[in-house]
Coordinates of C-alpha atoms and ligand atoms in Angstrom, one line a residue:
Chain A
X1 CA 62.9 52.7 55.8
X2 CA 63.8 49.2 55.5
X3 CA 65.4 47.7 52.7
X4 CA 62.8 45.5 52.1
X5 CA 59.8 47.7 52.3
X6 CA 62.1 50.4 50.6
X7 CA 61.8 47.7 47.4
X8 CA 58.1 46.6 47.6
X9 CA 57.2 50.7 47.8
X10 CA 59.7 53.4 45.9
X11 CA 60.6 50.2 42.9
X12 CA 56.6 50.5 42.4
X13 CA 56.0 54.6 42.9
X14 CA 56.3 57.4 40.5
X15 CA 57.0 60.0 43.5
X16 CA 58.6 57.7 45.9
X17 CA 62.5 57.9 45.6
X18 CA 65.4 55.9 47.2
X19 CA 67.2 58.8 49.4
X20 CA 70.5 57.5 49.9
X21 CA 73.0 53.7 50.0
X22 CA 71.8 52.0 52.7
X23 CA 74.2 53.3 55.6
X24 CA 72.8 50.7 58.9
X25 CA 72.6 47.9 58.6
X26 CA 69.7 45.7 61.3
X27 CA 68.9 42.6 61.3
X28 CA 65.0 40.4 61.9
X29 CA 64.9 38.4 64.6
X30 CA 62.5 35.2 65.7
X31 CA 61.4 35.0 68.5
X32 CA 61.0 32.1 70.5
X33 CA 60.1 31.1 73.8
X34 CA 63.1 30.8 76.5
X35 CA 65.0 27.7 76.7
X36 CA 62.6 26.0 73.9
X37 CA 66.4 25.0 72.8
X38 CA 65.0 22.1 70.9
X39 CA 63.0 24.4 69.0
X40 CA 65.5 26.9 68.8
X41 CA 68.0 24.2 67.1
X42 CA 64.9 22.6 64.9
X43 CA 64.6 26.7 63.1
X44 CA 68.3 27.5 63.3
X45 CA 68.9 23.8 60.9
X46 CA 66.4 24.7 58.4
X47 CA 67.8 28.6 58.3
X48 CA 71.4 27.1 57.9
X49 CA 69.6 24.4 55.2
X50 CA 67.9 26.5 53.0
X51 CA 71.7 29.3 52.9
X52 CA 73.5 25.7 52.3
X53 CA 71.3 25.0 49.5
X54 CA 70.7 28.5 48.4
X55 CA 66.8 28.2 48.7
X56 CA 67.2 31.5 50.6
X57 CA 69.0 33.6 47.8
X58 CA 67.3 32.6 45.2
X59 CA 63.8 33.1 46.8
X60 CA 65.6 36.7 47.8
X61 CA 66.3 36.7 44.5
X62 CA 62.9 36.1 43.2
X63 CA 61.5 39.2 45.0
X64 CA 64.7 41.4 44.4
X65 CA 66.2 41.7 47.8
X66 CA 69.6 40.1 46.4
X67 CA 72.5 41.8 47.9
X68 CA 76.3 41.6 49.0
X69 CA 75.5 42.5 52.3
X70 CA 73.7 39.3 52.7
X71 CA 76.4 37.1 52.0
X72 CA 78.3 38.3 54.1
X73 CA 75.6 37.5 56.8
X74 CA 76.1 33.9 55.0
X75 CA 79.8 33.1 56.3
X76 CA 80.2 31.1 59.3
X77 CA 79.8 33.8 62.0
X78 CA 83.6 33.3 63.8
X79 CA 84.3 34.4 59.4
X80 CA 81.9 38.0 59.8
X81 CA 82.9 40.8 59.8
X82 CA 82.6 43.2 63.3
X83 CA 79.3 44.8 62.4
X84 CA 79.8 47.7 63.6
X85 CA 75.8 48.6 65.1
X86 CA 74.5 52.5 64.8
X87 CA 72.9 51.8 67.9
X88 CA 75.2 49.2 70.1
X89 CA 74.4 51.2 72.9
X90 CA 72.4 48.8 75.0
X91 CA 71.7 48.8 78.6
X92 CA 73.7 45.9 79.3
X93 CA 77.4 46.9 77.5
X94 CA 76.6 50.8 77.3
X95 CA 79.5 52.3 75.2
X96 CA 79.9 55.4 77.5
X97 CA 83.0 56.5 74.0
X98 CA 80.5 55.6 71.6
X99 CA 78.0 57.9 73.4
X100 CA 80.2 60.8 74.1
X101 CA 81.7 61.0 70.7
X102 CA 78.1 60.4 69.2
X103 CA 77.0 63.7 71.8
X104 CA 80.7 65.8 70.5
X105 CA 79.1 65.4 66.9
X106 CA 76.2 66.1 68.0
X107 CA 77.1 69.6 69.3
X108 CA 79.0 70.0 66.6
X109 CA 76.3 70.3 64.4
X110 CA 74.0 72.1 67.1
X111 CA 76.5 74.7 67.1
X112 CA 76.7 75.3 63.0
X113 CA 73.2 74.9 63.0
X114 CA 73.4 78.4 65.9
X115 CA 76.4 80.1 63.7
X116 CA 74.2 79.6 60.1
X117 CA 71.3 80.9 61.4
X118 CA 72.3 83.7 63.2
X119 CA 73.8 84.7 60.4
X120 CA 70.9 84.5 58.2
X121 CA 69.2 86.6 60.6
X122 CA 72.0 89.0 61.3
X123 CA 71.8 89.6 57.1
X124 CA 68.3 89.4 56.3
X125 CA 66.8 90.9 60.0
X126 CA 68.9 94.1 58.4
X127 CA 66.2 94.6 55.1
X128 CA 63.9 94.0 57.2
X129 CA 64.7 96.7 59.5
X130 CA 64.9 99.7 57.3
X131 CA 62.1 98.0 54.6
X132 CA 59.4 98.0 58.3
X133 CA 61.1 101.7 59.6
X134 CA 61.2 103.5 56.9
X135 CA 60.0 101.5 53.0
X136 CA 57.1 102.6 51.7
X137 CA 53.3 102.3 52.9
X138 CA 52.9 98.5 51.2
X139 CA 57.2 97.1 52.1
X140 CA 56.6 98.3 55.3
X141 CA 52.8 96.0 55.2
X142 CA 54.4 93.0 54.0
X143 CA 57.8 93.4 56.1
X144 CA 55.9 93.5 59.4
X145 CA 54.1 90.6 58.1
X146 CA 56.4 88.7 58.4
X147 CA 57.6 89.1 62.0
X148 CA 54.5 89.2 63.3
X149 CA 53.5 85.5 61.8
X150 CA 57.5 84.2 62.6
X151 CA 56.9 85.8 66.0
X152 CA 53.3 84.7 66.3
X153 CA 53.7 81.3 65.4
X154 CA 56.0 78.3 67.3
X155 CA 59.2 77.9 65.2
X156 CA 59.0 74.1 65.7
X157 CA 55.5 74.8 63.6
X158 CA 57.5 76.4 61.3
X159 CA 60.2 73.4 61.3
X160 CA 58.0 70.7 60.4
X161 CA 55.5 73.6 57.6
X162 CA 59.4 73.5 56.4
X163 CA 59.9 70.0 56.1
X164 CA 57.0 68.2 55.2
X165 CA 55.0 71.0 53.3
X166 CA 57.4 72.4 51.2
X167 CA 57.8 69.7 49.5
X168 CA 54.7 68.8 48.9
X169 CA 55.4 72.6 46.7
X170 CA 58.3 70.7 45.6
X171 CA 61.3 72.1 47.2
X172 CA 62.6 69.3 49.4
X173 CA 65.4 70.2 51.8
X174 CA 67.8 67.8 54.1
X175 CA 67.1 68.4 57.5
X176 CA 70.2 69.9 58.5
X177 CA 69.8 72.1 56.1
X178 CA 65.4 73.0 57.0
X179 CA 66.8 73.5 60.9
X180 CA 69.4 75.9 59.7
X181 CA 66.8 78.0 57.6
X182 CA 63.9 78.1 59.2
X183 CA 65.9 78.7 62.0
X184 CA 67.4 81.9 60.9
X185 CA 64.0 83.3 59.3
X186 CA 62.5 82.1 62.3
X187 CA 64.8 84.4 64.9
X188 CA 66.0 87.2 61.6
X189 CA 61.7 88.4 63.3
X190 CA 63.1 88.9 66.2
X191 CA 66.9 91.1 64.0
X192 CA 64.4 93.0 63.3
X193 CA 63.0 94.2 66.3
X194 CA 67.0 95.0 67.9
X195 CA 67.9 96.4 65.5
X196 CA 65.1 98.7 64.4
X197 CA 64.9 100.0 68.5
X198 CA 68.4 100.4 68.5
X199 CA 67.6 102.7 64.8
X200 CA 65.4 104.2 66.7
X201 CA 66.4 105.4 69.8
X202 CA 69.6 107.6 67.5
X203 CA 68.4 111.3 68.4
X204 CA 67.3 112.9 64.8
X205 CA 70.4 115.0 65.7
X206 CA 72.9 113.4 65.1
X207 CA 71.3 112.3 61.0
X208 CA 70.9 116.4 61.0
X209 CA 74.6 116.7 62.3
X210 CA 75.4 114.3 59.4
X211 CA 73.5 115.8 56.9
X212 CA 74.9 119.6 57.6
X213 CA 78.5 118.6 57.2
X214 CA 77.5 117.5 53.6
X215 CA 77.0 113.9 54.3
X216 CA 73.7 112.2 51.6
X217 CA 72.2 109.9 53.9
X218 CA 72.7 106.3 52.5
X219 CA 76.9 107.9 54.9
X220 CA 75.3 109.5 57.2
X221 CA 73.9 106.2 57.5
X222 CA 77.1 103.4 57.0
X223 CA 78.8 105.8 59.1
X224 CA 76.9 107.4 62.0
X225 CA 73.3 105.7 62.6
X226 CA 74.7 102.5 61.9
X227 CA 78.2 102.3 64.0
X228 CA 75.7 103.6 67.0
X229 CA 73.1 101.7 67.0
X230 CA 74.8 98.3 66.6
X231 CA 76.4 98.8 70.4
X232 CA 73.0 99.6 71.3
X233 CA 71.8 96.5 69.3
X234 CA 74.5 94.1 70.6
X235 CA 74.1 93.0 74.1
X236 CA 70.3 91.8 72.9
X237 CA 71.3 90.5 70.0
X238 CA 74.1 88.1 72.2
X239 CA 71.5 87.5 74.4
X240 CA 69.7 86.2 71.2
X241 CA 71.6 83.8 69.9
X242 CA 71.5 82.5 73.2
X243 CA 68.5 82.0 72.9
X244 CA 68.7 80.7 70.1
X245 CA 71.9 78.4 70.6
X246 CA 68.5 76.9 72.8
X247 CA 65.7 76.6 69.9
X248 CA 68.1 74.1 67.8
X249 CA 66.8 71.4 70.3
X250 CA 64.1 71.7 68.0
X251 CA 65.3 70.9 64.8
X252 CA 65.2 67.4 66.8
X253 CA 60.9 67.6 65.7
X254 CA 62.6 66.7 61.6
X255 CA 65.1 64.3 63.3
X256 CA 68.2 66.6 62.6
X257 CA 71.4 64.9 64.6
X258 CA 72.1 67.4 67.4
X259 CA 72.3 66.9 71.2
X260 CA 68.6 66.9 71.8
X261 CA 67.9 63.8 69.6
X262 CA 70.9 62.9 70.3
X263 CA 70.0 62.5 74.1
X264 CA 66.5 60.9 72.4
X265 CA 68.3 58.8 70.2
X266 CA 71.0 56.8 73.0
X267 CA 69.4 57.6 76.0
X268 CA 66.2 55.1 74.5
X269 CA 68.7 52.9 73.3
X270 CA 70.8 52.6 76.1
X271 CA 68.2 53.2 79.6
X272 CA 70.6 55.8 80.7
X273 CA 67.9 59.5 80.8
X274 CA 69.9 60.6 83.6
X275 CA 73.6 60.0 83.2
X276 CA 73.3 61.2 79.2
X277 CA 70.8 64.3 80.2
X278 CA 73.3 66.0 82.3
X279 CA 75.5 64.9 79.8
X280 CA 73.8 66.5 77.3
X281 CA 72.9 69.7 79.4
X282 CA 76.4 69.7 81.2
X283 CA 77.1 70.4 77.3
X284 CA 74.2 73.8 75.8
X285 CA 75.9 75.1 79.2
X286 CA 79.5 74.8 78.7
X287 CA 78.3 77.0 75.2
X288 CA 75.8 79.4 75.8
X289 CA 77.1 80.6 79.8
X290 CA 80.3 82.1 78.0
X291 CA 77.7 83.6 75.3
X292 CA 75.8 85.2 78.4
X293 CA 78.1 86.2 80.3
X294 CA 79.1 88.3 77.1
X295 CA 75.9 89.2 76.6
X296 CA 76.4 90.6 80.8
X297 CA 79.3 92.4 79.8
X298 CA 78.4 93.9 77.1
X299 CA 75.3 95.5 78.9
X300 CA 77.1 97.1 81.5
X301 CA 79.7 98.0 79.5
X302 CA 77.1 100.2 77.5
X303 CA 75.1 101.0 80.6
X304 CA 78.4 102.8 81.8
X305 CA 77.7 105.4 79.4
X306 CA 74.1 105.3 79.1
X307 CA 75.0 106.7 82.7
X308 CA 77.1 109.3 81.9
X309 CA 75.3 110.6 79.0
X310 CA 72.9 110.9 81.8
X311 CA 74.6 113.2 84.1
X312 CA 76.1 114.6 81.8
X313 CA 72.9 116.1 80.8
X314 CA 71.9 117.3 83.8
X315 CA 75.1 119.0 84.0
X316 CA 73.7 120.7 81.2
Chain B
X1 CA 76.5 137.3 51.2
X2 CA 73.4 136.1 52.9
X3 CA 69.9 137.9 52.0
X4 CA 66.7 137.0 54.0
X5 CA 63.1 137.9 52.6
X6 CA 60.0 137.7 54.0
X7 CA 60.4 134.5 54.9
X8 CA 57.9 132.6 55.7
X9 CA 58.0 129.2 57.8
X10 CA 55.2 127.5 59.0
X11 CA 54.9 124.0 61.3
X12 CA 51.4 122.1 61.8
X13 CA 49.2 124.8 60.6
X14 CA 50.9 127.2 63.1
X15 CA 53.4 130.6 61.7
X16 CA 56.7 130.0 63.8
X17 CA 57.8 132.5 61.1
X18 CA 55.9 135.4 60.1
X19 CA 58.2 137.5 57.6
X20 CA 61.7 137.6 58.5
X21 CA 64.0 139.7 57.0
X22 CA 67.7 141.3 56.9
X23 CA 71.4 140.7 55.5
X24 CA 74.3 139.5 56.7
X25 CA 78.3 141.4 55.1
X26 CA 80.8 139.6 54.3
X27 CA 83.3 139.4 57.9
X28 CA 80.7 140.3 59.5
X29 CA 78.7 138.9 63.1
X30 CA 74.9 139.1 63.3
X31 CA 73.4 139.0 66.4
X32 CA 69.9 137.2 66.9
X33 CA 68.2 138.1 69.9
X34 CA 64.9 137.4 71.0
X35 CA 62.6 135.8 74.5
X36 CA 61.9 131.6 74.2
X37 CA 60.2 130.8 71.4
X38 CA 60.4 134.0 69.9
X39 CA 61.5 131.7 66.5
X40 CA 65.2 131.9 66.0
X41 CA 66.1 128.3 66.1
X42 CA 63.4 127.8 63.2
X43 CA 65.9 130.5 61.3
X44 CA 68.6 128.8 61.5
X45 CA 67.1 125.5 61.2
X46 CA 65.6 127.1 58.2
X47 CA 69.2 128.7 57.0
X48 CA 71.0 125.5 56.5
X49 CA 67.5 123.6 55.2
X50 CA 67.0 121.8 57.4
X51 CA 63.2 123.3 56.9
X52 CA 61.3 123.9 54.2
X53 CA 60.7 127.7 54.0
X54 CA 57.3 128.0 53.2
X55 CA 57.6 131.7 52.2
X56 CA 60.1 134.3 50.9
X57 CA 63.5 133.7 50.2
X58 CA 67.2 132.7 51.0
X59 CA 70.0 133.8 48.9
X60 CA 73.1 132.7 49.9
X61 CA 76.3 134.2 47.2
X62 CA 74.3 132.5 43.7
X63 CA 72.3 129.8 46.0
X64 CA 68.5 130.9 45.6
X65 CA 65.9 129.1 47.8
X66 CA 62.1 130.0 47.7
X67 CA 59.7 127.5 48.2
X68 CA 58.5 127.3 44.7
X69 CA 61.0 125.0 44.2
X70 CA 59.9 121.2 43.7
X71 CA 61.3 119.5 45.8
X72 CA 64.0 118.0 44.3
X73 CA 65.7 121.1 43.1
X74 CA 65.0 122.7 46.1
X75 CA 67.9 119.7 47.8
X76 CA 69.9 120.2 45.6
X77 CA 69.9 124.1 46.2
X78 CA 70.4 122.7 49.9
X79 CA 73.5 120.2 49.3
X80 CA 75.0 123.5 47.6
X81 CA 73.9 125.6 50.2
X82 CA 75.9 123.2 52.8
X83 CA 78.5 123.8 51.4
X84 CA 78.8 127.7 52.8
X85 CA 77.3 127.1 55.9
X86 CA 78.8 125.4 59.2
X87 CA 76.1 124.8 61.9
X88 CA 76.4 124.7 65.7
X89 CA 73.4 123.2 67.4
X90 CA 72.7 124.1 70.9
X91 CA 72.9 120.1 71.4
X92 CA 76.0 119.8 69.3
X93 CA 75.3 116.2 68.4
X94 CA 78.9 115.2 68.3
X95 CA 79.2 111.3 67.2
X96 CA 80.1 109.8 70.4
X97 CA 81.9 105.9 68.3
X98 CA 84.0 108.9 67.0
X99 CA 87.3 109.9 68.8
X100 CA 87.0 114.2 69.2
X101 CA 90.0 114.1 65.8
X102 CA 87.9 111.6 64.3
X103 CA 84.8 113.6 64.6
X104 CA 86.2 116.6 62.9
X105 CA 87.7 114.8 59.9
X106 CA 85.2 112.2 59.7
X107 CA 83.1 114.6 57.5
X108 CA 87.0 116.4 55.5
X109 CA 88.3 113.1 54.4
X110 CA 84.4 110.6 53.8
X111 CA 82.6 113.7 51.9
X112 CA 85.9 116.0 50.2
X113 CA 87.6 113.3 49.6
X114 CA 90.4 115.0 51.4
X115 CA 93.3 112.4 52.6
X116 CA 93.5 111.2 55.7
X117 CA 96.9 112.0 56.6
X118 CA 96.3 115.5 55.4
X119 CA 92.9 116.4 56.9
X120 CA 94.9 114.4 60.8
X121 CA 96.7 117.5 59.9
X122 CA 94.3 120.3 59.4
X123 CA 92.5 118.8 62.2
X124 CA 94.8 119.0 64.5
X125 CA 95.7 123.1 63.7
X126 CA 91.5 123.5 63.9
X127 CA 91.8 121.2 68.1
X128 CA 94.8 123.7 68.2
X129 CA 93.2 126.8 67.6
X130 CA 90.7 125.3 70.3
X131 CA 92.7 124.5 73.1
X132 CA 92.1 121.2 72.5
X133 CA 95.8 120.1 70.6
X134 CA 96.5 117.2 74.1
X135 CA 92.6 116.2 73.8
X136 CA 92.1 114.5 69.8
X137 CA 92.6 111.4 71.0
X138 CA 89.6 111.2 73.3
X139 CA 86.3 110.6 72.7
X140 CA 83.1 113.2 73.5
X141 CA 81.9 112.0 76.6
X142 CA 85.4 112.4 78.3
X143 CA 85.3 116.0 77.6
X144 CA 83.5 118.6 79.5
X145 CA 80.1 121.0 78.1
X146 CA 82.8 123.7 76.9
X147 CA 85.3 121.2 75.2
X148 CA 82.3 119.6 73.6
X149 CA 81.6 123.0 72.5
X150 CA 84.9 123.6 70.5
X151 CA 84.8 120.0 69.3
X152 CA 81.3 120.6 67.5
X153 CA 83.1 124.4 67.0
X154 CA 86.2 122.8 64.7
X155 CA 84.4 119.7 63.4
X156 CA 82.2 122.9 61.5
X157 CA 85.2 124.6 60.7
X158 CA 86.9 121.8 58.8
X159 CA 84.6 122.1 56.2
X160 CA 85.2 125.4 55.4
X161 CA 82.1 127.2 55.8
X162 CA 81.6 130.9 54.3
X163 CA 78.5 131.4 57.2
X164 CA 78.8 130.3 61.1
X165 CA 75.7 129.9 63.0
X166 CA 75.9 129.5 66.5
X167 CA 71.9 128.4 68.3
X168 CA 72.6 129.5 72.0
X169 CA 76.3 129.0 72.7
X170 CA 76.4 129.8 76.2
X171 CA 73.8 127.9 77.2
X172 CA 75.6 125.3 78.9
X173 CA 78.1 127.7 79.8
X174 CA 79.4 129.1 82.7
X175 CA 79.8 132.7 82.8
X176 CA 83.7 132.5 83.0
X177 CA 83.5 129.6 80.2
X178 CA 81.3 132.0 78.0
X179 CA 83.3 134.4 78.1
X180 CA 86.6 132.6 77.5
X181 CA 83.6 131.2 74.1
X182 CA 83.2 134.3 73.0
X183 CA 87.5 135.2 73.1
X184 CA 86.9 132.6 70.6
X185 CA 85.0 133.4 68.2
X186 CA 85.9 137.1 68.4
X187 CA 89.9 135.8 67.2
X188 CA 87.7 133.6 64.2
X189 CA 86.1 137.1 63.3
X190 CA 89.4 139.0 63.3
X191 CA 90.5 135.8 60.6
X192 CA 87.4 137.0 58.4
X193 CA 84.6 134.9 59.1
X194 CA 81.1 135.6 58.9
X195 CA 79.2 134.3 61.7
X196 CA 74.9 134.1 63.0
X197 CA 74.7 133.9 66.6
X198 CA 71.4 133.6 68.2
X199 CA 71.6 133.7 72.2
X200 CA 69.8 135.0 75.3
X201 CA 72.7 136.6 76.4
X202 CA 73.3 140.3 75.7
X203 CA 76.4 140.1 77.1
X204 CA 77.6 137.4 75.5
X205 CA 76.8 139.7 72.0
X206 CA 77.5 143.0 73.5
X207 CA 81.2 143.4 71.8
X208 CA 81.3 140.9 69.7
X209 CA 78.1 141.1 66.9
X210 CA 78.2 143.7 64.6
X211 CA 74.2 144.3 64.0
X212 CA 71.9 142.8 66.5
X213 CA 68.3 141.2 65.6
X214 CA 65.9 141.5 68.2
X215 CA 62.9 138.7 67.3
X216 CA 59.5 138.8 69.1
X217 CA 57.0 135.5 68.1
X218 CA 58.6 135.2 64.3
X219 CA 58.6 138.4 63.6
X220 CA 62.0 140.9 64.0
X221 CA 61.2 143.7 66.0
X222 CA 63.4 145.4 65.4
X223 CA 67.3 145.6 64.2
X224 CA 70.6 146.8 64.1
X225 CA 73.7 148.3 64.8
X226 CA 75.4 146.5 68.4
X227 CA 75.8 149.8 69.9
X228 CA 72.5 151.2 68.7
X229 CA 69.8 148.3 69.7
X230 CA 71.5 148.5 72.9
X231 CA 72.2 151.8 73.7
X232 CA 68.6 153.4 73.0
X233 CA 65.7 150.8 71.4
X234 CA 63.2 152.1 69.1
X235 CA 60.6 149.9 69.6
X236 CA 59.3 149.8 73.1
X237 CA 58.9 146.2 73.0
X238 CA 63.3 145.2 72.6
X239 CA 63.4 148.1 75.4
X240 CA 61.5 146.2 77.3
X241 CA 63.7 143.0 76.4
X242 CA 67.3 144.4 75.9
X243 CA 66.3 145.8 79.6
X244 CA 65.7 143.2 81.2
X245 CA 68.1 141.5 80.0
X246 CA 70.6 143.9 81.6
Ligands
ADP1 N1 58.0 121.0 64.8 C1 57.5 122.4 65.1 N2 55.8 122.5 64.8 C2 55.5 122.8 65.8 N3 55.9 124.8 66.4 C3 57.3 124.1 66.4 C4 58.0 123.2 65.5 N4 59.2 124.3 66.0 C5 58.8 124.8 66.5 N5 57.8 125.0 67.1 C6 57.7 126.0 67.6 O1 57.9 127.7 67.5 C7 58.3 128.0 68.1 C8 59.4 128.8 67.5 O2 60.4 127.8 68.0 P1 62.2 128.1 68.3 O3 62.4 128.3 66.6 O4 62.5 127.1 68.8 O5 62.3 129.0 68.8 P2 63.7 129.7 70.2 O6 64.3 129.0 68.9 O7 63.2 131.3 69.2 O8 63.0 129.6 71.5 C9 57.8 127.8 69.4 O9 56.4 128.2 70.0 C10 58.2 125.9 69.3 O10 57.3 126.1 70.0
MG2 MG1 66.0 127.5 70.0

C-alpha cells in the first residue's frame, strides 16, 4: 500500500505490520483543465512556495510522512536522479527491452514454481499412493479424502484459500511459496493416482517371483516393482508436468510475478494486449512443447514394449 | 527330504486339495500328472509357501509347516523353506527391466549378499549350462519362450535350492524344444538335483521322473514308480488318464 496509508493504518493497528521497505516510488498528481496555464502556474508556484519555506516539510513531519525521498523530490527537476519507475512502460513510450526482460524474469519464476511443485508432487504422491493402496483402513480412507478433495476443487480456490485463508490461523507464507506448495499439494493428488495405477499394473507374479527368490517385501518393492511401475508412470507423469506448467498461471490470483501476472500487468500498463499475448504464449510454448514431445516419445517407446509382450503372449 | 502328509487347502469355501500325501527322496524326480483343475499348481504353491495350508503338514528336512502355527511363525518358517526350494512358474515372471544376467544375479547379490563379480561369474556358468551364455546382456523380452524358460531355470538355480519345482514346463514349448529341456533337466538330475515337475505331458516325464503321482479333484489317485504308473496303473481313473494321454 502507499506509504501515507501505511503510516495511517499500520502504525495504529495491532494486527497489521509492514511487509517490507517501500520498493516503488509513486507521485501524486493534480488534474487541471487543459490549456489552463494560468491556474497551472499558480498551483506550481504555490507548491514551490511551501517547499521553499519549509511548510510542506512541516506538514509532512507532523503526520509522520517525512523521509529522505521527499528531499530528493524537492530538488530542482534537473538535479533529480532519473527515477527508474517500475511501470514506466506506458503506451506512449513502450519499452520492449524492458518488457522482454520482465517477461523473462516471470518465465524463470514460472519454471521455478513448476519444478518446485512437481518435486513436491512426485515425492508426496508416493506415500499417498502406497497409503491408499496398501495402508490400514484409516490411512486408506484419509488418503482418499485428500485425493478427492484436491482433485474435486479448483486449484485456483485452493491457492486463494492457502494465501488468504491460512494467515487467519497464523500460517502466512510469501505468495510464490504459497503457489509452489499449493500446486505441489494439488498435483500430489494426481501423481498418487498415476503411481497407484502403475503399481497395480504390475502382475502379482512379479511379487511372488521376488518372494520365492528370498526377497522381503521392501526389497521386492524397491528393486523389482518400483522400477517397472516407474516406466509405466513416466509418460503420464510427463503429461502432468506439462499441465502443471500451464497451471502455474493460477498463481496470478495471488499476484506472484509469473508469466500470466506479467502479461496482465504489462498489458494493462501499455495496452499492448495483442503483442504481449503472443510473446507470453511463445514463452509458454518454448517450455511446454519440448516436454510434450518427450512425453509422446516415452509413450511410443512403452507402446512398442507392450506390443512385443502382446505378440509373445499370443505365441504362448 | 520332503514329506507331505494329508495336505488340505481351501480357497473361497471350496476344498482344492483334499488330503494329499507323498514323499520325495533326495536326488530323485517326482512327476505330478493330472487333468487341468486337479490342483497341481495349488500343490506347488503350498510347497513354496505362496499359499498357507489349511490341514496336514509339509516337512522339508527340519522345517515343518502346519496350519496351527501362528501367522508370524508360519511366515518365518516359509522364509527358511524358500531358501531350499526354487520354483519355475508356468508364466515365468522374469523381471522385464533387468537383463538376463541381472535377472540371475538379483537375488544372490541382494539376498545372499554375494559380491557382484562372483555372482556374475556364477551366473555366466549357469547360463552356459543352459546354453544361453551369449545372451547374458539381452533383455528377456528379446528372447524366445524357450530361452526365457531357461533364464528362469538359471535364476532359480542361482540360489542353490535343494529342491527345484516346475509348473507345466512344456506348455509353451514345441516337441523339439520339449525334448531339449528334458535333456537339460536330466543333466541337472545327474548332478544330484532333486525336482518336482508338474506336467500334463506324460511323454516329457517318461525317462525323467523316478516316480509319478496322479491327481484328480484335489486327491492323489495313485502314485508309484514311473514305469509302474505308465505301464500297469491299478486305479481305473489312472488307466483312463494314461490311455487318453498316450
Ligand atoms: N485362489 C483360488 N480360489 C478359488 N479357487 C481356486 C483358486 N486357485 C485355484 N482354484 C481352483 O482350484 C482348482 C485347482 O486349480 P489348480 O491348482 O490351478 O489346478 P491345475 O494346476 O491342476 O490345473 C481349480 O478348480 C481352480 O479353479
Ligand atoms: Mg496349473
